[in-house]
Coordinates of C-alpha atoms and ligand atoms in Angstrom, one line a residue:
X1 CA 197.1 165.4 131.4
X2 CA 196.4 162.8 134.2
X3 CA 199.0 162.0 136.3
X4 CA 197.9 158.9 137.2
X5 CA 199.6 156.0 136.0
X6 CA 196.4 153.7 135.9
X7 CA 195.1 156.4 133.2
X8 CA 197.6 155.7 130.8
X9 CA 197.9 153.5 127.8
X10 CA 200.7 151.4 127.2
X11 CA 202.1 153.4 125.1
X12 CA 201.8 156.7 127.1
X13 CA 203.9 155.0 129.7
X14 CA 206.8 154.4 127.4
X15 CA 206.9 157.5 126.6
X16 CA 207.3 158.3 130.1
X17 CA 209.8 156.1 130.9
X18 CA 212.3 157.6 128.1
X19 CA 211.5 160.8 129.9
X20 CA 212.8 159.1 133.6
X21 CA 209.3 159.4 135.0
X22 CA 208.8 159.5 138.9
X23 CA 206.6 157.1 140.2
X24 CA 205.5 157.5 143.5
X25 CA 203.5 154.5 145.2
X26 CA 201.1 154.8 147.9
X27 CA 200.6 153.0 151.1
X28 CA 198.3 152.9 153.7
X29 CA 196.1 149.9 154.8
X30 CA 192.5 149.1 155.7
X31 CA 192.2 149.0 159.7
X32 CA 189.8 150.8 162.5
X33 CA 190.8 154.6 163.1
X34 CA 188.5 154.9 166.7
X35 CA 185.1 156.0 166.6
X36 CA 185.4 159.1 164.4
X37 CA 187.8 158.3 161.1
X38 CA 186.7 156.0 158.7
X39 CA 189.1 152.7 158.1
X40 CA 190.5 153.1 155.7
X41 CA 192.1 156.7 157.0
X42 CA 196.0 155.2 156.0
X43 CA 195.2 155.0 152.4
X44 CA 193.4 158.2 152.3
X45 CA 195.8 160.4 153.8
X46 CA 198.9 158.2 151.9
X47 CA 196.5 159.1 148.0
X48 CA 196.1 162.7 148.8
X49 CA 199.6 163.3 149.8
X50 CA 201.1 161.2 146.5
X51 CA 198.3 163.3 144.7
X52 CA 199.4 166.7 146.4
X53 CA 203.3 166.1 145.7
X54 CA 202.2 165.4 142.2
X55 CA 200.9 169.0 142.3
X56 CA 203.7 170.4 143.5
X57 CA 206.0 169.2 141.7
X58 CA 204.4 169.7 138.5
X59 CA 205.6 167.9 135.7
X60 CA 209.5 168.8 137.0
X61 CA 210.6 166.1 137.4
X62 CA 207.4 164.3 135.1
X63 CA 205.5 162.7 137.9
X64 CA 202.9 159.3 137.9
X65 CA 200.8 158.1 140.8
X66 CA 200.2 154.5 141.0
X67 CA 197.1 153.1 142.4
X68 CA 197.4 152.9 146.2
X69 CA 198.3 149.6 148.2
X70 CA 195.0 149.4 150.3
X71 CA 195.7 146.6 152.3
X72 CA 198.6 145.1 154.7
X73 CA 199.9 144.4 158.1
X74 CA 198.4 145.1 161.3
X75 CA 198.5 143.2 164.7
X76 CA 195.9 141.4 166.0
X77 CA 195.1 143.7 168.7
X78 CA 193.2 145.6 166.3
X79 CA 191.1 142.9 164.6
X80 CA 188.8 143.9 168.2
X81 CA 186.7 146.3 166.2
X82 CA 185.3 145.9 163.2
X83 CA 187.2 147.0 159.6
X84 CA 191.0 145.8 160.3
X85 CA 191.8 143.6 157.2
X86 CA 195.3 141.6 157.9
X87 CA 197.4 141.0 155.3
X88 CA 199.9 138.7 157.2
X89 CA 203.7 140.5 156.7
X90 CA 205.5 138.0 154.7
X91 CA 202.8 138.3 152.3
X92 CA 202.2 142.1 152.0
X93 CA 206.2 142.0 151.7
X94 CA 205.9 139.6 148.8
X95 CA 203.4 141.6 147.4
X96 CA 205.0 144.6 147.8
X97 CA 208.6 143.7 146.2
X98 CA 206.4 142.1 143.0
X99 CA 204.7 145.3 142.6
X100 CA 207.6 147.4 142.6
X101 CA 209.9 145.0 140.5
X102 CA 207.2 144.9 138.1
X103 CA 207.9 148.2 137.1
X104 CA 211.4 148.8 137.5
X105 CA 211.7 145.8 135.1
X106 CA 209.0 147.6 132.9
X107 CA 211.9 150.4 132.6
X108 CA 210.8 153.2 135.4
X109 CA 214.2 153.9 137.2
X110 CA 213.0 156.1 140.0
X111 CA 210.5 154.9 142.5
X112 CA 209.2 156.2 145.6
X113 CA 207.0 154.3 148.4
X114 CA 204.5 157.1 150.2
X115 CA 204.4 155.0 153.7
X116 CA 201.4 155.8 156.1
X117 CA 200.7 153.2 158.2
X118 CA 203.5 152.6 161.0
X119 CA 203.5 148.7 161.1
X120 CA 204.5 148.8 157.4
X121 CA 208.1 150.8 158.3
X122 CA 210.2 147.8 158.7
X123 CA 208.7 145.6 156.1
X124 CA 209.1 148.2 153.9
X125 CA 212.3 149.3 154.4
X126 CA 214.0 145.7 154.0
X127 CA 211.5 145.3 150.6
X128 CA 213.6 148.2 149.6
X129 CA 216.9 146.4 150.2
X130 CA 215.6 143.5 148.6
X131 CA 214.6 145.6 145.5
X132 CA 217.9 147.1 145.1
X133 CA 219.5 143.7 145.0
X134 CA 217.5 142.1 142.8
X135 CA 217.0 145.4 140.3
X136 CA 219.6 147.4 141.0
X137 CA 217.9 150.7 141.4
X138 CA 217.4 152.5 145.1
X139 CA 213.9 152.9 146.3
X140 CA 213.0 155.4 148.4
X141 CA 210.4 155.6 151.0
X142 CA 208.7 158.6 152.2
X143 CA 207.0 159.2 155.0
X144 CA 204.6 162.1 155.5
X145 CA 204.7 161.6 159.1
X146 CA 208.1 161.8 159.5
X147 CA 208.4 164.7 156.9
X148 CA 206.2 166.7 158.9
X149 CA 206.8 165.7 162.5
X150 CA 209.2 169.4 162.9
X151 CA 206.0 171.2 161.7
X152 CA 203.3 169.6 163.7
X153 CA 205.5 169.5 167.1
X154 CA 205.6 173.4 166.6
X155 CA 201.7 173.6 166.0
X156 CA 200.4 170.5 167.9
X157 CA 198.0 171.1 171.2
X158 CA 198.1 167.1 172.5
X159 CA 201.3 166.1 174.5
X160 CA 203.5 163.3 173.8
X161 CA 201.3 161.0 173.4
X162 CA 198.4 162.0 171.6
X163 CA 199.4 161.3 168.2
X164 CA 199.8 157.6 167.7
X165 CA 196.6 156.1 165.8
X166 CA 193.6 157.9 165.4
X167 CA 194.9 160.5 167.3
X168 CA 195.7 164.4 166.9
X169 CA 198.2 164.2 163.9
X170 CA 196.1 161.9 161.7
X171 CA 192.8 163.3 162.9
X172 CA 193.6 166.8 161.5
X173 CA 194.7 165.4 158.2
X174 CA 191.9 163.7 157.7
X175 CA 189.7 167.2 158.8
X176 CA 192.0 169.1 156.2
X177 CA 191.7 166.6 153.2
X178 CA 188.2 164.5 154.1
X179 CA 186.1 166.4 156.6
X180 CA 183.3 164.8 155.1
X181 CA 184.0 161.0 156.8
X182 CA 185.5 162.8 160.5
X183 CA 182.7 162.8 163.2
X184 CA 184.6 164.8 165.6
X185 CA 181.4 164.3 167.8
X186 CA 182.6 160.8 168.5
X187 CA 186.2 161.2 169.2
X188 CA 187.5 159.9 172.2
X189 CA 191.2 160.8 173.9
X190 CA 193.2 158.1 174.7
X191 CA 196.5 159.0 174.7
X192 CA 199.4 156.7 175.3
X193 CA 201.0 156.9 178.6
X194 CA 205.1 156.7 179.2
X195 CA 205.9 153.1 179.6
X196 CA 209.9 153.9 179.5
X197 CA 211.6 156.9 178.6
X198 CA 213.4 154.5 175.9
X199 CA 210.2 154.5 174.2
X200 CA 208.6 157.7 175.3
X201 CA 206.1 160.0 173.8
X202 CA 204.6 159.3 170.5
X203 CA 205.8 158.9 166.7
X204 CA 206.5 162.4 166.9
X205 CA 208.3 163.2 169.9
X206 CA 209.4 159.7 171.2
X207 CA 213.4 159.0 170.8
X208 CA 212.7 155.4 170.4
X209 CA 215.9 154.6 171.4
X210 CA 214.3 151.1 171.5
X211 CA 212.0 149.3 169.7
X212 CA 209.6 148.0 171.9
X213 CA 205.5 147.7 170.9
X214 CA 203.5 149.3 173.6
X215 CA 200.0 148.6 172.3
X216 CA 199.8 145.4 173.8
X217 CA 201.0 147.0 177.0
X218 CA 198.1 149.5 177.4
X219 CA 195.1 147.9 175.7
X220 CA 192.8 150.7 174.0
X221 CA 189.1 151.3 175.4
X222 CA 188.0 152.6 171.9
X223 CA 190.7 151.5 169.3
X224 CA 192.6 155.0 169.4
X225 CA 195.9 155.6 170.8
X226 CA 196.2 159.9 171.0
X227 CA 194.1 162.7 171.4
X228 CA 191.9 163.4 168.5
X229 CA 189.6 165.7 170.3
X230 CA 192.3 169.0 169.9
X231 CA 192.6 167.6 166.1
X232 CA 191.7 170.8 163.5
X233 CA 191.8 171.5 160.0
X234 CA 194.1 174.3 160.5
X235 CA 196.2 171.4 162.1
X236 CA 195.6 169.3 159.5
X237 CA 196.3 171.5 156.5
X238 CA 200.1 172.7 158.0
X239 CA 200.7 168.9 158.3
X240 CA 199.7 168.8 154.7
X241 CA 201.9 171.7 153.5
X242 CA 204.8 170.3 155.6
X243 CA 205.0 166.6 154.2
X244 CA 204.4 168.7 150.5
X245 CA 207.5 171.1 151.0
X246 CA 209.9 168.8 152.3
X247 CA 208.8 166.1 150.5
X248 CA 209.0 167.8 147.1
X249 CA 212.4 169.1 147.9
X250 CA 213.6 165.3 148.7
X251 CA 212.6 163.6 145.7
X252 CA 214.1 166.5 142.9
X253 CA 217.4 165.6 144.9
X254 CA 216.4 162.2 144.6
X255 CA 215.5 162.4 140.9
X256 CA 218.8 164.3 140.5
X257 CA 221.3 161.8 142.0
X258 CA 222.4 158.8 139.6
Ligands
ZN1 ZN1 196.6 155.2 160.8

């Protein structure tokens, strides 16, 4: 049977509601990935993890995969090469809380946001206070990235860094899962430099002690910030099984706790 909640009649889905279905939304977003990943990497990598968790959890707890959200919130600084679609913040917010109210209304009590695009972490985490006030339910939000980041800082080549956007942790997803749109042939290394050790390294590494946007600080020559050119599939597919594990694990707690 599918598990994807588009695939379902009406009728199906109340079924699965009286069996307290998970739902699990994806997120990514449509922007340029560099020179060798396709734009709309984010959504790609957010889909295949929803679908793979779907897999692993296999029917315990009964599991539906909305369409993903393709399009949100970037900053301008991207909108330099082609393929960055901006969905101003306020609105993707908006968007976001009708989305997910829609079907906590419709009866679904257990929700979970996949988020894979790092502009979207604190727009989506207020959304999710928001949601709990107005529907009373908690949503949780997932990030594969974070869910990982132990793994691929044990297996990783690039230093602190080289993992930022388009770089070595997205770059060997996208190998693992769609080798088909990577043209390793074209990536470039660009990898952020230290601007304070408040803020160093990378999403994976840094301590971020503050938050403090460095990408208008160090303009990018190629619309990368990392270093995709020590990206592999190998990489890419312990990332994968990571984010799977962990993430699995979370969300039967979650699914248990009412
Ligand atoms: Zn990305």
């Amino acid at each position: 049977m599918s598990h994807r909640f588009r695939d379902q009649s009406s009728a199906q889905l109340d079924e699965h509601i009286e069996r307290g279905a998970l739902l699990l939304l994806p997120i990514g977003t449509t922007e340029e990935h560099g020179p060798h990943l396709p734009v709309d990497t984010d959504a790609r990598i957010a889909e295949a993890c929803a679908d793979a968790l779907a897999s692993e959890l296999d029917g315990d707890p009964p599991t539906l995969v909305m369409d993903a959200i393709r399009y949100g919130y970037s900053m301008r600084v991207m909108r330099r090469w082609a393929g960055t679609i901006v969905v101003r913040a306020r609105v993707f917010m908006d968007y976001v809380f009708d989305i997910c109210s829609s079907v906590l209304e419709m009866g679904f009590e257990k929700l979970a946001i996949l988020d894979c695009h790092g502009h979207h972490s604190g727009p989506l985490s207020t959304v999710s206070r928001e949601l709990c006030d107005a529907c009373d339910r908690a949503v949780a939000i997932i990030s594969p990235a974070r869910l990982s980041a132990e793994r691929f800082n044990e297996v990783r080549r690039s230093a602190p860094g080289g993992a930022i956007h388009g770089g070595e942790w997205e770059t060997s997803l996208m190998l693992h899962i769609s080798p088909e749109v990577v043209d390793m042939s074209r990536a470039p290394a660009e990898p952020m430099r230290y601007h304070s050790d408040f803020v160093a390294g990378d999403n994976f590494t840094g301590t971020q002690r503050v938050s403090w946007s460095t990408w208008y600080l160090q303009p990018t020559r190629s619309g990368i910030y990392g270093d995709p050119t020590v990206a592999s599939v190998e990489t890419g597919a312990a990332i994968m099984e990571a984010a799977v594990e962990s993430g699995a694990r979370f969300l039967r707690e979650f699914m248990a706790d009412d």
